[in-house]
Coordinates of C-alpha atoms in Angstrom, one line a residue:
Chain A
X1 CA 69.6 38.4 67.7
X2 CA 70.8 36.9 70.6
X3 CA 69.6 36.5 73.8
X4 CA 71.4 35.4 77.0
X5 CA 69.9 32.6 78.9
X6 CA 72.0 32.7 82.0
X7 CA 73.8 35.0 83.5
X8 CA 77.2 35.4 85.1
X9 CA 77.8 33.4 87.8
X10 CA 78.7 35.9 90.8
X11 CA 82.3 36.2 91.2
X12 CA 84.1 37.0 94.4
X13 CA 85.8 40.5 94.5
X14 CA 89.6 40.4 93.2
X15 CA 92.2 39.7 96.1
X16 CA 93.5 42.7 97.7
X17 CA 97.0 42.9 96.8
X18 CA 99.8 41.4 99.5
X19 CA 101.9 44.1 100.5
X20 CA 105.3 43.9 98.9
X21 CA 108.4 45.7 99.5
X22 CA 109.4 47.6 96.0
X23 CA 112.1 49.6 95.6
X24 CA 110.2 52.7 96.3
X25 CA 108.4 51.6 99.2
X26 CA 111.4 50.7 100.6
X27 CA 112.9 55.0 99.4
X28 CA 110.1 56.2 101.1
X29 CA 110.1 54.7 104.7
X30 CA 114.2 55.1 104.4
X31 CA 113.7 58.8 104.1
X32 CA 111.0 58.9 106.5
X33 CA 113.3 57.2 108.9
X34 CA 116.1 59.4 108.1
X35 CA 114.1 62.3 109.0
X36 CA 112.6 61.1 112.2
X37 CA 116.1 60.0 113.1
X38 CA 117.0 63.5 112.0
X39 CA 114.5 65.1 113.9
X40 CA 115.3 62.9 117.4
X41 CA 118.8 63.3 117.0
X42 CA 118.0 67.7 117.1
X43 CA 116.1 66.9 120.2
X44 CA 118.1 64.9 122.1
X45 CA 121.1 67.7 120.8
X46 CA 119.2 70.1 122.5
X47 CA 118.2 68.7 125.7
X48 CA 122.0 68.0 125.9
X49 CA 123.7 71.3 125.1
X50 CA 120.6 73.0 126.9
X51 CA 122.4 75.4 129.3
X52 CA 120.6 76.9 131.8
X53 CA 122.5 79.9 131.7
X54 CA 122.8 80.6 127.7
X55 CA 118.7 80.1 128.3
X56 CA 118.2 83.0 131.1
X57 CA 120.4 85.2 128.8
X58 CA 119.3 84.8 125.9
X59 CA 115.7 83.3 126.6
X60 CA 114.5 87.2 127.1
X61 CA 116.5 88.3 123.9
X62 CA 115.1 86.1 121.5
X63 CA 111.3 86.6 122.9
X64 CA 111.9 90.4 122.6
X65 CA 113.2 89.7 118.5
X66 CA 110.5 87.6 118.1
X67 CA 108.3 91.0 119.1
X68 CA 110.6 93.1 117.1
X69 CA 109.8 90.6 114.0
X70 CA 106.1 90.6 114.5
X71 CA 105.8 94.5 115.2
X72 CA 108.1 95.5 112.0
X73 CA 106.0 93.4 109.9
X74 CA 102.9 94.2 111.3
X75 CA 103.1 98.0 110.9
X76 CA 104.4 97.9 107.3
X77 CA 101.9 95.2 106.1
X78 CA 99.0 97.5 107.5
X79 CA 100.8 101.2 106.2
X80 CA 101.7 99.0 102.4
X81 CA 98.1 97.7 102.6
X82 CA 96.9 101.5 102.6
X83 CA 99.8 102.4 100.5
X84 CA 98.9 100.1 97.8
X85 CA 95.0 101.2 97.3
X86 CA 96.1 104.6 95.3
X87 CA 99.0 102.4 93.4
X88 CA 96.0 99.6 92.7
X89 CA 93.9 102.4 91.5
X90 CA 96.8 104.3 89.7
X91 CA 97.9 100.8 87.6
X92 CA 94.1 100.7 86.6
X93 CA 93.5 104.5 85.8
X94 CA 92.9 105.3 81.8
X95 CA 95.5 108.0 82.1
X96 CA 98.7 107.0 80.6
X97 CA 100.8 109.1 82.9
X98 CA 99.5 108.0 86.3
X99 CA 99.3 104.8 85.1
X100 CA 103.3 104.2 83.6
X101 CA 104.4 105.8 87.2
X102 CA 102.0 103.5 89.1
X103 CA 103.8 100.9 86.7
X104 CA 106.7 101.6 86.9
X105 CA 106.5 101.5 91.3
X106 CA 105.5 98.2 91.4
X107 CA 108.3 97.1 88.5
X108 CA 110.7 98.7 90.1
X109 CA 110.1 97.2 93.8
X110 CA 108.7 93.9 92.9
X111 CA 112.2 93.5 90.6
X112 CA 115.3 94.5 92.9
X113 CA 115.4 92.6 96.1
X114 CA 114.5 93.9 99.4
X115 CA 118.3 93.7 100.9
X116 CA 119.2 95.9 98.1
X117 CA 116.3 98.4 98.6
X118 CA 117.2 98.4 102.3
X119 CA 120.3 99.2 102.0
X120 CA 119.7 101.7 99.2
X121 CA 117.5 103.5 101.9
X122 CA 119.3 103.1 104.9
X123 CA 122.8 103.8 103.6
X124 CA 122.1 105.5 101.0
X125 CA 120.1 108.0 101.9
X126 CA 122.8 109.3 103.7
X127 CA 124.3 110.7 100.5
X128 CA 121.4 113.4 101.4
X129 CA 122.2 113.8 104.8
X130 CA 122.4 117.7 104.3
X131 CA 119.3 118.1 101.8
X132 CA 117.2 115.7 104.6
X133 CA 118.4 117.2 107.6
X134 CA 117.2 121.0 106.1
X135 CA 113.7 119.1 106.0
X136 CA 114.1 117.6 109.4
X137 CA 113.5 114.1 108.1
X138 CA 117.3 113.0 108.8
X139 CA 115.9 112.0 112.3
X140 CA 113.7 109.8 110.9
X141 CA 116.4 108.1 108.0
X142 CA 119.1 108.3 110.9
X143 CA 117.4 105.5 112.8
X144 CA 117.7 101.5 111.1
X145 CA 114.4 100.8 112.3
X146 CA 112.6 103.8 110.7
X147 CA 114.4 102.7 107.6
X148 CA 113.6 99.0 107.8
X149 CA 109.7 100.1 108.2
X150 CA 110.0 102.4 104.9
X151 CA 111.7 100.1 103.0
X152 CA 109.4 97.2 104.0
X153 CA 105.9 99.5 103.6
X154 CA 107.5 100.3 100.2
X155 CA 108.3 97.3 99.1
X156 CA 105.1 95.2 100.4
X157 CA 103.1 98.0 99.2
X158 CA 104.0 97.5 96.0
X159 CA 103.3 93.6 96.3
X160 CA 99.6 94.4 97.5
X161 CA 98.9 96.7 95.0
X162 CA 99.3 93.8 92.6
X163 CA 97.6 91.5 94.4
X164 CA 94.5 94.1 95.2
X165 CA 94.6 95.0 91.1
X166 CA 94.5 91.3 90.2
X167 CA 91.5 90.8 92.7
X168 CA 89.9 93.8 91.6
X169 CA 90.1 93.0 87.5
X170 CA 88.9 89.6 88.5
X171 CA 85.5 90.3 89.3
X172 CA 83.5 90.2 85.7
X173 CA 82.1 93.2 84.3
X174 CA 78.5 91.5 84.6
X175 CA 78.5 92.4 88.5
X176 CA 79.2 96.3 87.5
X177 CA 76.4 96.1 84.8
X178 CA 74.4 94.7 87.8
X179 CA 75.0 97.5 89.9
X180 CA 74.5 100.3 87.1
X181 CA 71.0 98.6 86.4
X182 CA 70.3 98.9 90.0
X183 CA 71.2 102.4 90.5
X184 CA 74.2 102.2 93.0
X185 CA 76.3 105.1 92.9
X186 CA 80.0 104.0 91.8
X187 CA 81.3 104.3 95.6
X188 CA 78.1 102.2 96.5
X189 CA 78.8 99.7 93.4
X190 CA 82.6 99.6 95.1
X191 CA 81.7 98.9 98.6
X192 CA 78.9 96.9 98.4
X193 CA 79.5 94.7 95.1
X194 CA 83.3 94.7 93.9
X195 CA 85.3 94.8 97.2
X196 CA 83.6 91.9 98.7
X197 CA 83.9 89.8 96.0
X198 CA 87.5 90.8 95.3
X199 CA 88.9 90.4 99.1
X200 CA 87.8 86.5 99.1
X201 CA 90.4 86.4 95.5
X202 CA 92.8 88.2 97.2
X203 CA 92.6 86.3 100.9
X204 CA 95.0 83.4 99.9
X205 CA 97.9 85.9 98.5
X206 CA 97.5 88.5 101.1
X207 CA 98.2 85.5 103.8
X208 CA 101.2 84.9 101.9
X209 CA 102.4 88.1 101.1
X210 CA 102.3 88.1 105.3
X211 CA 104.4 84.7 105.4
X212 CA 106.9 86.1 102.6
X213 CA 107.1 89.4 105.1
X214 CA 107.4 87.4 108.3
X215 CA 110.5 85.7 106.6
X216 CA 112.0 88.7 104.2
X217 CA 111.8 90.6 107.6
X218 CA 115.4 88.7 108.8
X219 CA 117.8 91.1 106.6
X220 CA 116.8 93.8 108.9
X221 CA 119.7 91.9 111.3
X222 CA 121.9 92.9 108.6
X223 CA 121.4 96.7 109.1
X224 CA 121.2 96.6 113.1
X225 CA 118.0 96.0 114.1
X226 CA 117.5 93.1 116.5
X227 CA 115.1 91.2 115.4
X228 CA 114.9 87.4 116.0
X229 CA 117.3 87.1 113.7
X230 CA 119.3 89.9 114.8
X231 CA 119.2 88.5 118.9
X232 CA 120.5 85.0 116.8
X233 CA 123.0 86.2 114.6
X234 CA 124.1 88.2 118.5
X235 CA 124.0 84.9 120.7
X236 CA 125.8 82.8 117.9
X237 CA 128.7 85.6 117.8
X238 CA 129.5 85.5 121.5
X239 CA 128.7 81.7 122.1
X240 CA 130.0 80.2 119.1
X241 CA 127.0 78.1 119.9
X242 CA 125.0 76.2 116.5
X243 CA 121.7 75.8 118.3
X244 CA 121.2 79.5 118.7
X245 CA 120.4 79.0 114.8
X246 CA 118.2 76.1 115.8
X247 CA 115.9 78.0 118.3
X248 CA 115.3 80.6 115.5
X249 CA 114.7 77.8 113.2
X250 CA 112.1 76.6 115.4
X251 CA 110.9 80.0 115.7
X252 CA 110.6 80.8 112.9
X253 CA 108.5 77.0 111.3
X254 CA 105.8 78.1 114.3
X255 CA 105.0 81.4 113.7
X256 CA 104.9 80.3 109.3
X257 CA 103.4 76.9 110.0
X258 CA 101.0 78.7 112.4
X259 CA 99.7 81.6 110.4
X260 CA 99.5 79.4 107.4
X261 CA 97.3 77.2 109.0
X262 CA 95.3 79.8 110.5
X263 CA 95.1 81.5 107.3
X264 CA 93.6 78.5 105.7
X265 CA 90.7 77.9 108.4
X266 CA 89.9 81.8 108.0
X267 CA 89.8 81.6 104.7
X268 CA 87.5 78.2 104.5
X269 CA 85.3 79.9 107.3
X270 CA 84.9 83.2 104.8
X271 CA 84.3 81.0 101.6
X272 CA 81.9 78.3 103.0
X273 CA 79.1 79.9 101.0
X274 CA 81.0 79.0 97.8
X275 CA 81.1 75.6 99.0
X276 CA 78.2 73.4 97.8
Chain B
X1 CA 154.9 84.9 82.6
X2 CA 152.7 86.7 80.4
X3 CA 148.8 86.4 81.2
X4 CA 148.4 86.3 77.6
X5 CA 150.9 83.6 76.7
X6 CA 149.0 80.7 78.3
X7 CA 145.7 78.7 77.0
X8 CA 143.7 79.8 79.5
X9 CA 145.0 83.2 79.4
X10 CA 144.2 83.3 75.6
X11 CA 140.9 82.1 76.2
X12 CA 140.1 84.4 78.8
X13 CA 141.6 87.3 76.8
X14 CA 139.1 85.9 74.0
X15 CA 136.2 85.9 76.4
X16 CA 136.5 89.5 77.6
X17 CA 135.9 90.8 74.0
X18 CA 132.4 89.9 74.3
X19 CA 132.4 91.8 77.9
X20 CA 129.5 93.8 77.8
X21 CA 131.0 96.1 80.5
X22 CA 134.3 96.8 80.2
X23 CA 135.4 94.5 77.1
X24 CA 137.1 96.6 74.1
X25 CA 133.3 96.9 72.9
X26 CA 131.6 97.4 76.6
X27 CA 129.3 100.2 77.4
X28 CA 131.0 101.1 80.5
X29 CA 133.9 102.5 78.1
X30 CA 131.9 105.8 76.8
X31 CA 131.9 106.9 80.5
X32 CA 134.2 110.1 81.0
X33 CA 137.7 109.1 82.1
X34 CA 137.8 108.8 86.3
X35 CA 134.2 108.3 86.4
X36 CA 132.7 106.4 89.3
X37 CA 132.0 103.4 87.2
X38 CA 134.5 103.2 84.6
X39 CA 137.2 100.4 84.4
X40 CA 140.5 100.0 85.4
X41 CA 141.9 101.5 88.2
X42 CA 140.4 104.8 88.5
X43 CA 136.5 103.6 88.4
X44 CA 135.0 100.6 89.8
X45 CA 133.0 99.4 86.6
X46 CA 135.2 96.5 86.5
X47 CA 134.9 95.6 90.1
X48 CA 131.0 95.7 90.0
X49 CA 130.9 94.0 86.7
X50 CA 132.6 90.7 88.1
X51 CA 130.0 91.5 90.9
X52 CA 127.2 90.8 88.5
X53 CA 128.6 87.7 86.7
X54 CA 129.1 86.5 89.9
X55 CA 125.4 86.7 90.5
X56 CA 124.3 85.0 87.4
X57 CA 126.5 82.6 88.0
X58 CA 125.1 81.6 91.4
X59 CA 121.6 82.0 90.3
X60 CA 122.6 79.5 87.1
X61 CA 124.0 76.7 89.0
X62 CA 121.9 76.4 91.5
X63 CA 118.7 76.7 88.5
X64 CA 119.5 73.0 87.4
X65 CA 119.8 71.2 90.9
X66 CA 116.9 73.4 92.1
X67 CA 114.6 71.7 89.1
X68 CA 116.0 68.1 89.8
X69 CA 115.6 68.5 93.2
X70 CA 112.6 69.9 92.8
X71 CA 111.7 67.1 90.1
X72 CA 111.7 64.2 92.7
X73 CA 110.0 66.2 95.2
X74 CA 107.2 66.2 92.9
X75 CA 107.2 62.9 91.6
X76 CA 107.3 61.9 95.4
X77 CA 104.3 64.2 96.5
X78 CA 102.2 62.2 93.8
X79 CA 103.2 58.4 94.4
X80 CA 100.7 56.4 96.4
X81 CA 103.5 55.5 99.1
X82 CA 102.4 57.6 101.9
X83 CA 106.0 57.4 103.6
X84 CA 107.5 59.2 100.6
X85 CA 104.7 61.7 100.5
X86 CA 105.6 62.4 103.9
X87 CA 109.3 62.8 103.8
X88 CA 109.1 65.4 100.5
X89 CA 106.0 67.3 102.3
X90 CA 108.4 67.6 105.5
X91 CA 110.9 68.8 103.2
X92 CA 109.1 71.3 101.5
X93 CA 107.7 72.6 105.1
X94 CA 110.8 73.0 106.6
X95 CA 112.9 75.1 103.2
X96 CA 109.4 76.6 102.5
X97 CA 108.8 78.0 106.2
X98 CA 112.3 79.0 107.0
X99 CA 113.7 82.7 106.1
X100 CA 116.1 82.4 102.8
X101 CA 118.5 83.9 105.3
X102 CA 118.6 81.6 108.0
X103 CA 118.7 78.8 105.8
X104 CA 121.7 80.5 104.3
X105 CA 123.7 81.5 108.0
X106 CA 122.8 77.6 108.7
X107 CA 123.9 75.6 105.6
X108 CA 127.1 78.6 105.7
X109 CA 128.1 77.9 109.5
X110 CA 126.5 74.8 110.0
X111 CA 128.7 73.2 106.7
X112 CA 131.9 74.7 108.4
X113 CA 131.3 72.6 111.7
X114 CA 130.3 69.3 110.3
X115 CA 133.2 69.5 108.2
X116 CA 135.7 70.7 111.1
X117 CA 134.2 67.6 112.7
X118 CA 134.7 64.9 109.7
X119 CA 137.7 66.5 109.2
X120 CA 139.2 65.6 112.6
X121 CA 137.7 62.9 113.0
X122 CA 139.3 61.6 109.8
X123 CA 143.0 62.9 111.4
X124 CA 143.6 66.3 110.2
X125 CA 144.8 69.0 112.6
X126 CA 142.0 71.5 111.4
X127 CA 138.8 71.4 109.1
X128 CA 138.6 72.9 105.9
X129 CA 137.1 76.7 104.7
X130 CA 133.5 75.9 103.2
X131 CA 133.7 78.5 99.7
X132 CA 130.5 80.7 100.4
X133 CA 130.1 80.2 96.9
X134 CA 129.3 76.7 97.5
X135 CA 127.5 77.3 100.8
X136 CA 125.1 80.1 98.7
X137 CA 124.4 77.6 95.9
X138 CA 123.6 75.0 98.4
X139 CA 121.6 76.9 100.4
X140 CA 119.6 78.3 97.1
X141 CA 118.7 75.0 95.7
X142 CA 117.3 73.9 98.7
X143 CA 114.7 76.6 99.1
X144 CA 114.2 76.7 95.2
X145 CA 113.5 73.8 94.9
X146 CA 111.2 73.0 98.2
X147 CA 109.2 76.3 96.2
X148 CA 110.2 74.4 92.7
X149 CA 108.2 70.9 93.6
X150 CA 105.6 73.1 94.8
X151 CA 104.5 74.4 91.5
X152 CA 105.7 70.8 89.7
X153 CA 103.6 69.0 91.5
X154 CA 100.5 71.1 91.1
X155 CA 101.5 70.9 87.1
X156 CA 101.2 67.2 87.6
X157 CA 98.0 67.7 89.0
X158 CA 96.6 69.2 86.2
X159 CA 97.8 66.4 83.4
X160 CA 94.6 63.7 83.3
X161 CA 95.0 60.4 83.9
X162 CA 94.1 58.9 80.6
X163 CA 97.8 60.4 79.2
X164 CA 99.0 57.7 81.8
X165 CA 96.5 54.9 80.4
X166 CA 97.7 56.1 76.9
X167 CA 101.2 55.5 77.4
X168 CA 100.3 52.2 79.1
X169 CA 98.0 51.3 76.2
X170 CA 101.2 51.6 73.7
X171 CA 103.4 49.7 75.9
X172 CA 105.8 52.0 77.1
X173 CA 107.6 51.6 80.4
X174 CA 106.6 53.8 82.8
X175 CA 110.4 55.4 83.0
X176 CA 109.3 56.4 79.3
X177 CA 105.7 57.5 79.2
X178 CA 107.2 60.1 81.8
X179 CA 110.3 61.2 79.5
X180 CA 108.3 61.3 76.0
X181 CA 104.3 62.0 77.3
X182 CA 104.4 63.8 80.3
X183 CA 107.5 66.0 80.5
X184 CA 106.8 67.5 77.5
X185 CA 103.2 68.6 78.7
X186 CA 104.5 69.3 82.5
X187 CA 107.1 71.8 81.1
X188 CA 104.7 74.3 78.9
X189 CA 102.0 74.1 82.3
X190 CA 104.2 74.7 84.9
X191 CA 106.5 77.7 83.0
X192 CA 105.0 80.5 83.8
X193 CA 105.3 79.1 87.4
X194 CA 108.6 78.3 87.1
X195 CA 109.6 82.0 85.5
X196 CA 108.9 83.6 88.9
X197 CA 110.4 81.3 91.0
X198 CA 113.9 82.6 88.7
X199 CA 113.3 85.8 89.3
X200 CA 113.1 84.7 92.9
X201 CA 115.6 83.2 92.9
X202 CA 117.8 86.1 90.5
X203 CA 116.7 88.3 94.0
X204 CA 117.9 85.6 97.0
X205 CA 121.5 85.6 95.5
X206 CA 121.8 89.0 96.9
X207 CA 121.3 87.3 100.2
X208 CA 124.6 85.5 99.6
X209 CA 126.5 88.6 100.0
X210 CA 126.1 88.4 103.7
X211 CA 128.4 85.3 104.1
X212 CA 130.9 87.4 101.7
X213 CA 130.3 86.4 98.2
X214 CA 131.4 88.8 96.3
X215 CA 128.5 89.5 94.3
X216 CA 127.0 92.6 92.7
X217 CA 125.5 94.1 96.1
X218 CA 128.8 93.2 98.1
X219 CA 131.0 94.7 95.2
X220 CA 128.6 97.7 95.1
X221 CA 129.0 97.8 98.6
X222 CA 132.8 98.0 98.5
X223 CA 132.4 100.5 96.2
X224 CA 130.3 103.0 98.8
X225 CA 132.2 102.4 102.1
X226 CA 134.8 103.1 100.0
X227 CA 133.6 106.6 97.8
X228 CA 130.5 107.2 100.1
X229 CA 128.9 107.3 97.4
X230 CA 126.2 104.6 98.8
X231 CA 122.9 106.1 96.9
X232 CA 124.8 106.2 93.5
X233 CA 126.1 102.9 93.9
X234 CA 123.2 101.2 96.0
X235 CA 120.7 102.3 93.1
X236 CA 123.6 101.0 90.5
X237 CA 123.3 97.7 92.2
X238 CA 119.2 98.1 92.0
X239 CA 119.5 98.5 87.9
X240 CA 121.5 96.1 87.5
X241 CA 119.1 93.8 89.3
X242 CA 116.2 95.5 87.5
X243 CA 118.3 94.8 84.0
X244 CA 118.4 90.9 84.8
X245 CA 115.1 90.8 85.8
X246 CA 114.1 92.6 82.2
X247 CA 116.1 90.1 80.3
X248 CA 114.9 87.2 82.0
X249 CA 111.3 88.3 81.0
X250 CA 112.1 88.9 78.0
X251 CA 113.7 85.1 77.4
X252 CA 111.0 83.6 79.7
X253 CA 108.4 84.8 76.8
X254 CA 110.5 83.5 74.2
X255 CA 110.8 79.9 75.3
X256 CA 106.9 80.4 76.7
X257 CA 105.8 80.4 72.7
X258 CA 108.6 78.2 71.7
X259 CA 106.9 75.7 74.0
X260 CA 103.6 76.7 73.3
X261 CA 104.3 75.8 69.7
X262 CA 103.7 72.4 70.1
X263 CA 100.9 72.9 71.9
X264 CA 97.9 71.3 71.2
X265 CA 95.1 73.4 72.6
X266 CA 95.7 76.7 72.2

């Protein structure tokens, strides 16, 4: 056996590396500066075609689409979250019939895309114009807006139910055994055990079933109703002018960039116990 | 001349006998005669059918410059360079954040001006027409892939290091420990992340019908202003849309054990 007598001498730490221009570094700060060129470039565009009078006109119009935008998708985010608790419940349920229609909802909805389900709705239920007006619902299907809210409730309902079903089915069956040994009542057991658990699962997808809303909600422009994109798509066709598209651009990054981040502090704030 | 007498006429001829809508074989043919949706002149079958191949058209070109796109978004987001971090995060912000819509009005009109511009300024009296065909796939693959690098990246993520080491330890190059030892495992991680974003995707083409591409929900469209008949053919343009979205499940599975074959820990 051997034994060492001495030891290794201490050794200063490796040199940092010299910086050195490779062929990616040199990608990377290209594209950077193309973007930042990019990005001045839109700036000084706009402080040069900014035109006092296009801005007074149209200033107003895109603030009240922005409202439009938020109040459409505000409405029939809250009606598809209450929507989608009986569809949730339905794609869990033991019965085979209530749960192939349940099924067969969200398929259907999550699988065509929204343009086409708004248009299904808005012109075509006008095939039934007779049938809905000896109801007295033609009122209601007569009017783009009422349609864009049905179809939107309808379709983001169907999204949620997912997303509250996958939440739901996440929480392990130890925590219901937990609750049976305790003597909760199965609404108690619900309330007090699953639901809490399951909302801080579904808080990431319901903030982006929100951002995908917020952004699906521009097709409504297609069928009438002036939303942001619907004041834009407006401006550009009487101006002619490109930035009209920029300013809802812009709008559009703030309100996604903003709820994402604000999404991501609520959800950090409502998971800091899980943090160790 | 006769359509039939040239090679690409013959060719085409050959192709439509695999039609599965209004070929000799295709289903649309056991409709009644003067049906809504037979072929010909009397029914629109025929019209809506080109609708929907134009559809999967679109959505297949723009699959392919989507992933490579999307492919050196990733392998930027996971480079130690911090300048080409940052210029394939602002990327994905700005496709990511921005309605498919607008992205699609903007690449549509904004294409049109900065050609009318090169164009003159290059000499010609007027610009040239941008095909909305071009415009849509455009458009598409920039969105797709802004989403597609989202879910690569997070695939690369979840590959440990030591593959790296082990393809340095052999001696590869780096070009090809990428190509033989991490591709391979990338592709069966991020599938099932990759499947949605095609049936995304399969669902923004029907946004390019609003720059007048005549897909299936424009040629359905047609079809209503012209029978009013806009339920029966609205809710044909939903099936059909439903249909693809059946059969893309049904090959996503298929290649999803094809590529779990290989697998090593399953």
């Amino acid at each position: 056996m051997s034994i060492a007598d001495d030891l290794i001498p201490p050794r200063p730490a490796p040199p940092v590396k010299a910086f050195r221009w490779t062929g990616l570094r040199i990608l990377g700060a290209s594209l950077l500066g193309l973007w930042i060129l990019a990005g001045i470039a839109l700036v000084l565009w706009l402080i040069d075609a900014w035109d006092i009078d296009k801005v007074t006109t149209y200033g107003p119009k895109f603030l009240s689409g922005l409202a439009t935008t938020l109040t459409l998708v505000a409405i029939s985010v809250s009606l598809g979250a209450l929507l989608s608790v009986p569809i949730a419940f339905g794609r869990m349920s033991s019965n085979r019939f209530i749960s192939s229609i349940a099924y067969g909802y969200v398929y259907f909805f999550r699988g065509t895309p929204l343009i086409a389900q708004l248009f299904l709705i808005y012109y075509g239920f006008g095939s039934f114009r007779d049938e809905f007006e000896a109801v007295g619902l033609w009122v209601f299907f007569r009017d783009a807006w009422n349609c864009a809210l049905f179809a939107f409730t309808l379709n983001t309902a169907a999204y949620q139910a997912e997303i509250l079903r996958g939440a739901i089915e996440s929480v392990t069956r130890g925590q219901h055994e937990g609750a049976a040994a305790l003597g909760l009542t199965r609404l108690q057991t619900f309330h007090r055990i699953i639901m809490p658990q399951a909302m801080i699962v579904a808080l990431r997808p319901y903030g982006n079933e929100i951002i995908l809303m917020i952004k699906g909600s521009a097709i409504v422009a297609i069928v009438t109703v002036f939303d942001l994109m619907g004041e834009t798509r407006r401006a550009y066709s009487r101006t002619f002018d490109f930035q009209t598209y920029i300013w809802a651009a812009v709008f559009y990054l703030v309100i996604v960039e903003a709820l994402r981040n604000i999404w991501e502090k609520l959800e950090q704030r409502l998971t800091r116990h899980l943090n160790r | 001349m006769e359509p039939t007498a040239t090679l690409g006429g013959q060719l085409y001829a050959f192709v439509s006998l695999f039609d599965p809508f209004c070929g000799p074989f295709g289903l649309l043919n056991l409709l009644p005669e003067g049906s809504l949706l037979s072929c010909g002149d009397t029914g629109w079958g025929d019209e809506v059918a080109r609708g929907f191949f134009v559809t999967i058209t679109l959505a297949l070109c723009t699959l392919p410059i989507g992933l490579i796109i999307g492919l050196f978004l990733a392998l930027a987001k996971q480079t130690e360079i911090r300048t080409l971090r940052t210029a394939a995060n602002i990327y994905t912000t700005i496709f990511r954040g921005l309605p498919e819509l607008l992205t699609i009005f903007m690449i549509y009109f904004g294409l049109q001006i900065a050609v009318r511009e090169v164009a003159i300024a290059l000499g010609f009296e007027r610009g040239f027409d941008i095909n909305s065909f071009i415009a849509g796939t455009i458009a598409l693959s920039l969105v797709f892939s802004a989403y597609a690098s989202e879910v690569l990246s997070s695939a690369f993520k979840a590959i440990p290091k030591g593959q790296y080491e082990a393809g340095h330890a052999l001696g590869l190059r780096p070009g090809k420990t990428m190509r033989l030892i991490i591709l391979p495992q990338l592709v069966r991680i991020a599938l099932p992340g990759l499947g949605n974003l095609w049936m995304i995707l399969i669902k923004d083409t029907a946004l390019i019908s609003v720059i007048g591409l005549g897909d299936t929900l424009r040629q359905t469209g047609i079809a209503a202003k012209v029978t009013k008949e806009a339920f029966f053919f609205y809710g044909t343009a939903c099936l059909l849309f439903l249909a693809l979205a059946m059969a893309s499940s049904v090959v996503f599975s298929k290649i999803e054990t094809w590529v779990r074959r290989s697998g090593v820990n399953q």
